[in-house]
């Protein structure tokens, strides 16, 4: 059974470390997801690590349009929001509606993250931190959690 793990990271160096470590653990770069507001940093990480390019664009187009709707609960939307990878794409499509149903927290909760944790993750994105989301098997959970801690995840 797949387990969804989420790490909250502040520094680009920590994100680089965790992504490189996930590659060393055998995860494919295309399976690593990230959600954050620092598009340039996510683009740079993609170039360095081989992760998927962040999906960005205008508020009315594709994934970013959906993600802007999903994160409409965030206080500041002048900066674009970027989504990288398959889980981020699912979060961008989940819970899209009106009012409070549009928040990132609701979307993350729809992916199986406990409601209080989802709200906390949304607040972390508001603070310009980046979420790393990864599905792993139960037997990989301990290794990934250890790597997140060693890479200075703020929520571990």
Coordinates of N, CA and C in Angstrom, one line a residue:
X1 N 0.8 -1.2 0.0 CA 0.0 0.0 0.0 C 0.9 1.2 0.0
X2 N 0.6 2.2 -0.9 CA 1.4 3.4 -1.0 C 1.0 4.4 0.2
X3 N 2.1 5.0 0.7 CA 1.9 6.0 1.8 C 2.4 7.4 1.2
X4 N 1.6 8.4 1.5 CA 2.0 9.7 1.0 C 2.7 10.4 2.1
X5 N 4.0 10.8 1.8 CA 4.8 11.5 2.8 C 5.0 13.0 2.3
X6 N 5.0 13.9 3.2 CA 5.1 15.3 2.9 C 6.2 15.9 3.7
X7 N 7.2 16.6 3.1 CA 8.2 17.3 3.8 C 8.1 18.8 3.5
X8 N 8.4 19.6 4.5 CA 8.3 21.1 4.3 C 9.8 21.6 4.3
X9 N 10.2 22.3 3.3 CA 11.6 22.8 3.2 C 11.6 24.2 2.9
X10 N 12.6 24.9 3.5 CA 12.8 26.3 3.4 C 13.9 26.7 2.4
X11 N 15.0 26.0 2.6 CA 16.2 26.4 1.8 C 16.3 25.6 0.5
X12 N 16.8 26.2 -0.5 CA 17.0 25.5 -1.8 C 18.1 24.4 -1.6
X13 N 19.1 24.6 -0.8 CA 20.1 23.6 -0.6 C 19.5 22.3 0.1
X14 N 18.5 22.5 1.0 CA 17.9 21.4 1.6 C 17.0 20.6 0.6
X15 N 16.3 21.4 -0.3 CA 15.5 20.7 -1.3 C 16.4 19.9 -2.2
X16 N 17.6 20.5 -2.6 CA 18.5 19.8 -3.5 C 19.0 18.5 -2.8
X17 N 19.3 18.6 -1.5 CA 19.8 17.5 -0.8 C 18.8 16.3 -0.7
X18 N 17.5 16.7 -0.4 CA 16.5 15.7 -0.3 C 16.2 15.0 -1.7
X19 N 16.1 15.8 -2.7 CA 15.8 15.3 -4.0 C 17.0 14.4 -4.5
X20 N 18.2 14.8 -4.3 CA 19.3 13.9 -4.6 C 19.3 12.6 -3.8
X21 N 19.0 12.8 -2.5 CA 18.9 11.6 -1.7 C 17.8 10.6 -2.1
X22 N 16.6 11.2 -2.6 CA 15.5 10.3 -3.0 C 16.0 9.6 -4.3
X23 N 16.8 10.2 -5.1 CA 17.3 9.5 -6.3 C 18.2 8.4 -5.9
X24 N 19.0 8.6 -4.9 CA 20.0 7.6 -4.4 C 19.2 6.4 -3.8
X25 N 18.0 6.7 -3.3 CA 17.2 5.6 -2.7 C 16.4 4.9 -3.8
X26 N 16.5 5.3 -5.0 CA 15.9 4.6 -6.2 C 14.6 5.2 -6.7
X27 N 14.2 6.4 -6.2 CA 13.0 7.0 -6.7 C 13.3 7.7 -8.0
X28 N 12.4 7.7 -8.9 CA 12.5 8.4 -10.2 C 12.2 9.8 -10.0
X29 N 12.9 10.7 -10.6 CA 12.7 12.1 -10.5 C 11.3 12.5 -10.9
X30 N 10.7 11.8 -11.9 CA 9.4 12.1 -12.3 C 8.3 11.8 -11.3
X31 N 8.6 11.1 -10.2 CA 7.7 10.7 -9.2 C 7.7 11.6 -8.0
X32 N 8.7 12.6 -8.0 CA 8.8 13.5 -6.9 C 7.9 14.7 -7.2
X33 N 7.1 15.1 -6.3 CA 6.2 16.3 -6.5 C 6.6 17.4 -5.5
X34 N 6.4 18.6 -6.0 CA 6.7 19.8 -5.1 C 5.6 20.9 -5.4
X35 N 5.2 21.6 -4.4 CA 4.3 22.7 -4.5 C 5.0 23.9 -3.8
X36 N 5.1 25.0 -4.4 CA 5.7 26.2 -3.8 C 5.5 27.4 -4.6
X37 N 5.9 28.5 -4.1 CA 5.7 29.8 -4.8 C 6.9 30.3 -5.4
X38 N 8.1 29.8 -5.1 CA 9.3 30.2 -5.7 C 9.6 29.5 -7.0
X39 N 9.0 30.0 -8.1 CA 9.0 29.3 -9.4 C 10.5 29.2 -9.8
X40 N 11.3 30.2 -9.7 CA 12.7 30.2 -10.2 C 13.4 29.2 -9.5
X41 N 13.3 29.0 -8.2 CA 14.0 28.0 -7.4 C 13.6 26.6 -7.9
X42 N 12.3 26.4 -8.2 CA 11.9 25.1 -8.7 C 12.4 24.8 -10.1
X43 N 12.5 25.8 -10.9 CA 13.1 25.7 -12.2 C 14.6 25.3 -12.1
X44 N 15.3 26.0 -11.2 CA 16.7 25.7 -11.0 C 16.9 24.3 -10.5
X45 N 16.1 23.9 -9.5 CA 16.1 22.5 -9.0 C 15.9 21.5 -10.1
X46 N 15.0 21.8 -11.0 CA 14.7 20.9 -12.1 C 16.0 20.7 -13.0
X47 N 16.6 21.8 -13.2 CA 17.9 21.8 -14.0 C 19.0 21.0 -13.3
X48 N 19.1 21.2 -12.0 CA 20.2 20.5 -11.3 C 19.9 19.0 -11.0
X49 N 18.6 18.7 -10.8 CA 18.3 17.3 -10.3 C 17.6 16.4 -11.3
X50 N 17.1 17.1 -12.4 CA 16.3 16.3 -13.3 C 14.9 16.0 -13.0
X51 N 14.4 16.7 -12.0 CA 12.9 16.6 -11.7 C 12.1 17.3 -12.8
X52 N 10.9 17.0 -12.8 CA 10.0 17.6 -13.9 C 10.1 19.1 -13.7
X53 N 9.9 19.8 -14.9 CA 9.8 21.2 -14.9 C 8.5 21.7 -14.2
X54 N 8.6 22.8 -13.4 CA 7.4 23.3 -12.8 C 6.3 23.7 -13.8
X55 N 5.1 23.4 -13.5 CA 4.0 23.8 -14.3 C 3.6 25.2 -13.9
X56 N 3.7 26.2 -14.8 CA 3.3 27.5 -14.5 C 2.6 28.1 -15.7
X57 N 2.1 29.2 -15.6 CA 1.4 29.9 -16.7 C 0.5 31.0 -16.2
X58 N -0.4 31.4 -17.1 CA -1.3 32.5 -16.7 C -2.4 31.9 -15.8
X59 N -3.1 32.7 -15.1 CA -4.2 32.3 -14.2 C -5.3 31.5 -14.9
X60 N -5.4 31.7 -16.2 CA -6.5 31.0 -16.9 C -6.1 29.8 -17.6
X61 N -4.8 29.4 -17.5 CA -4.4 28.2 -18.3 C -4.0 27.0 -17.5
X62 N -4.4 25.9 -18.0 CA -4.0 24.6 -17.5 C -3.8 24.4 -16.0
X63 N -2.8 23.7 -15.6 CA -2.5 23.4 -14.3 C -2.4 24.6 -13.4
X64 N -1.7 25.6 -13.8 CA -1.5 26.7 -12.9 C -2.8 27.4 -12.7
X65 N -3.7 27.5 -13.7 CA -5.0 28.1 -13.5 C -5.7 27.3 -12.4
X66 N -5.7 26.0 -12.5 CA -6.3 25.2 -11.5 C -5.7 25.4 -10.1
X67 N -4.4 25.4 -10.1 CA -3.7 25.5 -8.8 C -3.9 26.9 -8.2
X68 N -4.0 28.0 -9.1 CA -4.3 29.3 -8.5 C -5.7 29.3 -7.9
X69 N -6.6 28.5 -8.5 CA -8.0 28.4 -7.9 C -7.9 27.6 -6.6
X70 N -7.2 26.5 -6.6 CA -7.0 25.7 -5.4 C -6.4 26.5 -4.3
X71 N -5.4 27.3 -4.6 CA -4.8 28.0 -3.5 C -5.3 29.4 -3.3
X72 N -6.5 29.7 -3.7 CA -7.1 31.0 -3.6 C -7.2 31.4 -2.1
X73 N -7.1 30.5 -1.2 CA -7.2 30.8 0.2 C -5.9 31.4 0.7
X74 N -4.8 31.4 -0.1 CA -3.6 32.0 0.3 C -3.7 33.5 0.2
X75 N -3.1 34.2 1.1 CA -3.3 35.6 1.3 C -2.7 36.4 0.1
X76 N -1.5 36.0 -0.4 CA -0.9 36.7 -1.5 C -0.7 35.8 -2.7
X77 N -1.4 36.3 -3.8 CA -1.3 35.5 -5.0 C -0.6 36.3 -6.1
X78 N 0.1 37.3 -5.8 CA 0.8 38.1 -6.8 C 1.9 37.3 -7.4
X79 N 2.6 36.4 -6.7 CA 3.6 35.6 -7.2 C 2.9 34.3 -7.7
X80 N 3.4 33.8 -8.8 CA 2.9 32.5 -9.3 C 3.1 31.4 -8.3
X81 N 2.3 30.4 -8.5 CA 2.4 29.1 -7.7 C 2.9 28.1 -8.7
X82 N 3.8 27.2 -8.3 CA 4.3 26.2 -9.2 C 4.0 24.8 -8.6
X83 N 3.7 23.9 -9.5 CA 3.4 22.5 -9.1 C 4.4 21.7 -10.0
X84 N 5.0 20.7 -9.3 CA 5.9 19.8 -10.0 C 5.5 18.4 -9.6
X85 N 5.3 17.5 -10.6 CA 5.1 16.1 -10.4 C 3.7 15.7 -10.3
X86 N 3.5 14.4 -10.2 CA 2.1 13.8 -10.3 C 1.2 14.1 -9.1
X87 N 1.8 14.1 -7.9 CA 0.9 14.4 -6.7 C 0.5 15.8 -6.7
X88 N 1.4 16.7 -7.1 CA 1.0 18.1 -7.1 C -0.1 18.4 -8.2
X89 N 0.0 17.6 -9.3 CA -1.0 17.8 -10.3 C -2.4 17.3 -9.8
X90 N -2.3 16.2 -9.0 CA -3.6 15.7 -8.4 C -4.1 16.7 -7.4
X91 N -3.2 17.3 -6.6 CA -3.7 18.4 -5.6 C -4.3 19.6 -6.4
X92 N -3.7 19.9 -7.5 CA -4.2 21.0 -8.3 C -5.6 20.8 -8.8
X93 N -5.9 19.5 -9.1 CA -7.3 19.2 -9.6 C -8.3 18.8 -8.5
X94 N -7.8 18.7 -7.3 CA -8.7 18.2 -6.2 C -9.4 19.4 -5.5
X95 N -10.6 19.3 -5.2 CA -11.3 20.3 -4.3 C -11.5 21.6 -5.0
X96 N -11.5 21.7 -6.3 CA -11.7 23.0 -7.0 C -13.2 23.2 -6.9
X97 N -13.6 24.4 -6.4 CA -15.0 24.7 -6.3 C -15.1 26.2 -6.0
X98 N -15.8 26.6 -5.0 CA -16.0 28.0 -4.6 C -15.8 28.1 -3.1
X99 N -15.5 29.3 -2.7 CA -15.3 29.6 -1.2 C -14.2 28.8 -0.6
X100 N -14.4 28.3 0.6 CA -13.4 27.6 1.3 C -13.0 26.3 0.7
X101 N -13.9 25.7 -0.2 CA -13.5 24.5 -0.9 C -12.4 24.7 -1.8
X102 N -11.9 25.9 -2.1 CA -10.9 26.2 -3.0 C -9.5 26.1 -2.4
X103 N -9.4 25.9 -1.1 CA -8.1 26.1 -0.5 C -7.2 24.9 -0.7
X104 N -5.9 25.1 -0.7 CA -4.9 24.1 -0.8 C -5.1 23.0 0.3
X105 N -5.4 23.4 1.5 CA -5.7 22.5 2.6 C -6.7 21.5 2.2
X106 N -7.8 22.0 1.6 CA -8.9 21.0 1.3 C -8.4 20.1 0.2
X107 N -7.6 20.5 -0.8 CA -7.1 19.7 -1.8 C -6.2 18.6 -1.2
X108 N -5.3 19.0 -0.3 CA -4.4 18.1 0.3 C -5.2 17.1 1.2
X109 N -6.2 17.5 1.9 CA -7.0 16.6 2.7 C -7.7 15.6 1.8
X110 N -8.1 16.0 0.6 CA -8.7 15.1 -0.4 C -7.7 14.1 -0.9
X111 N -6.4 14.3 -0.7 CA -5.4 13.3 -1.1 C -5.1 12.3 0.1
X112 N -5.8 12.5 1.2 CA -5.6 11.6 2.3 C -4.8 12.2 3.5
X113 N -4.4 13.5 3.4 CA -3.7 14.1 4.5 C -4.6 14.6 5.5
X114 N -4.4 14.3 6.8 CA -5.3 14.7 7.9 C -5.5 16.2 7.8
X115 N -6.7 16.6 8.1 CA -7.1 18.0 7.9 C -6.2 19.0 8.6
X116 N -5.8 18.8 9.8 CA -5.0 19.7 10.6 C -3.6 19.8 9.9
X117 N -3.1 18.7 9.4 CA -1.8 18.7 8.7 C -1.9 19.5 7.4
X118 N -3.0 19.3 6.7 CA -3.2 19.9 5.4 C -3.2 21.5 5.6
X119 N -3.9 21.9 6.7 CA -3.9 23.4 7.0 C -2.5 23.9 7.3
X120 N -1.8 23.1 8.0 CA -0.4 23.5 8.4 C 0.4 23.6 7.1
X121 N 0.3 22.6 6.2 CA 1.0 22.7 4.9 C 0.7 23.9 4.1
X122 N -0.6 24.2 4.1 CA -1.0 25.4 3.4 C -0.4 26.7 4.0
X123 N -0.3 26.8 5.3 CA 0.4 27.9 5.9 C 1.8 27.9 5.6
X124 N 2.5 26.8 5.5 CA 3.9 26.8 5.1 C 4.1 27.3 3.7
X125 N 3.2 27.0 2.8 CA 3.3 27.5 1.4 C 3.1 29.0 1.5
X126 N 2.2 29.5 2.3 CA 2.0 31.0 2.5 C 3.3 31.6 2.9
X127 N 4.1 30.9 3.7 CA 5.4 31.5 4.2 C 6.5 31.3 3.2
X128 N 6.2 30.9 2.0 CA 7.2 30.7 0.9 C 8.1 29.5 1.1
X129 N 7.6 28.5 1.8 CA 8.3 27.2 1.9 C 7.7 26.3 0.9
X130 N 8.5 25.2 0.6 CA 8.1 24.3 -0.5 C 7.8 23.0 0.1
X131 N 6.7 22.4 -0.4 CA 6.3 21.1 0.0 C 6.9 20.1 -1.0
X132 N 7.5 19.0 -0.4 CA 7.9 17.8 -1.2 C 7.0 16.7 -0.9
X133 N 6.3 16.2 -1.9 CA 5.3 15.1 -1.7 C 5.8 13.9 -2.5
X134 N 5.7 12.7 -1.8 CA 6.2 11.5 -2.4 C 5.3 10.3 -1.9
X135 N 4.9 9.5 -2.8 CA 4.3 8.2 -2.5 C 5.4 7.2 -2.4
X136 N 5.4 6.4 -1.3 CA 6.3 5.3 -1.2 C 5.6 4.1 -0.6
X137 N 6.3 3.0 -0.6 CA 5.8 1.8 0.0 C 6.1 1.8 1.5
X138 N 5.4 1.0 2.2 CA 5.6 0.9 3.7 C 7.1 0.7 4.0
X139 N 7.7 -0.2 3.2 CA 9.1 -0.6 3.5 C 10.1 0.5 3.2
X140 N 9.6 1.6 2.5 CA 10.5 2.7 2.2 C 10.3 3.9 3.1
X141 N 9.2 3.8 3.9 CA 8.8 5.0 4.7 C 9.8 5.4 5.7
X142 N 10.5 4.5 6.3 CA 11.5 4.8 7.3 C 12.7 5.5 6.7
X143 N 13.1 5.0 5.5 CA 14.3 5.6 4.8 C 13.9 7.0 4.4
X144 N 12.7 7.2 3.8 CA 12.4 8.5 3.3 C 12.2 9.5 4.5
X145 N 11.6 9.0 5.6 CA 11.4 9.9 6.7 C 12.8 10.3 7.3
X146 N 13.7 9.4 7.4 CA 15.1 9.7 7.8 C 15.7 10.7 6.9
X147 N 15.6 10.5 5.6 CA 16.2 11.4 4.7 C 15.6 12.8 4.8
X148 N 14.2 12.9 5.0 CA 13.6 14.2 5.2 C 14.2 14.9 6.4
X149 N 14.3 14.2 7.5 CA 14.9 14.7 8.7 C 16.3 15.2 8.5
X150 N 17.2 14.4 7.9 CA 18.6 14.7 7.6 C 18.7 15.9 6.7
X151 N 17.7 16.1 5.9 CA 17.7 17.2 4.9 C 17.0 18.5 5.5
X152 N 16.7 18.4 6.8 CA 16.2 19.6 7.5 C 14.8 19.9 7.2
X153 N 13.9 18.9 7.0 CA 12.5 19.2 6.8 C 12.0 19.8 8.1
X154 N 11.2 20.8 7.9 CA 10.7 21.6 9.1 C 9.6 20.9 9.8
X155 N 9.0 19.9 9.2 CA 7.9 19.2 9.9 C 8.2 17.8 10.4
X156 N 9.5 17.5 10.5 CA 9.8 16.1 11.0 C 10.4 16.2 12.4

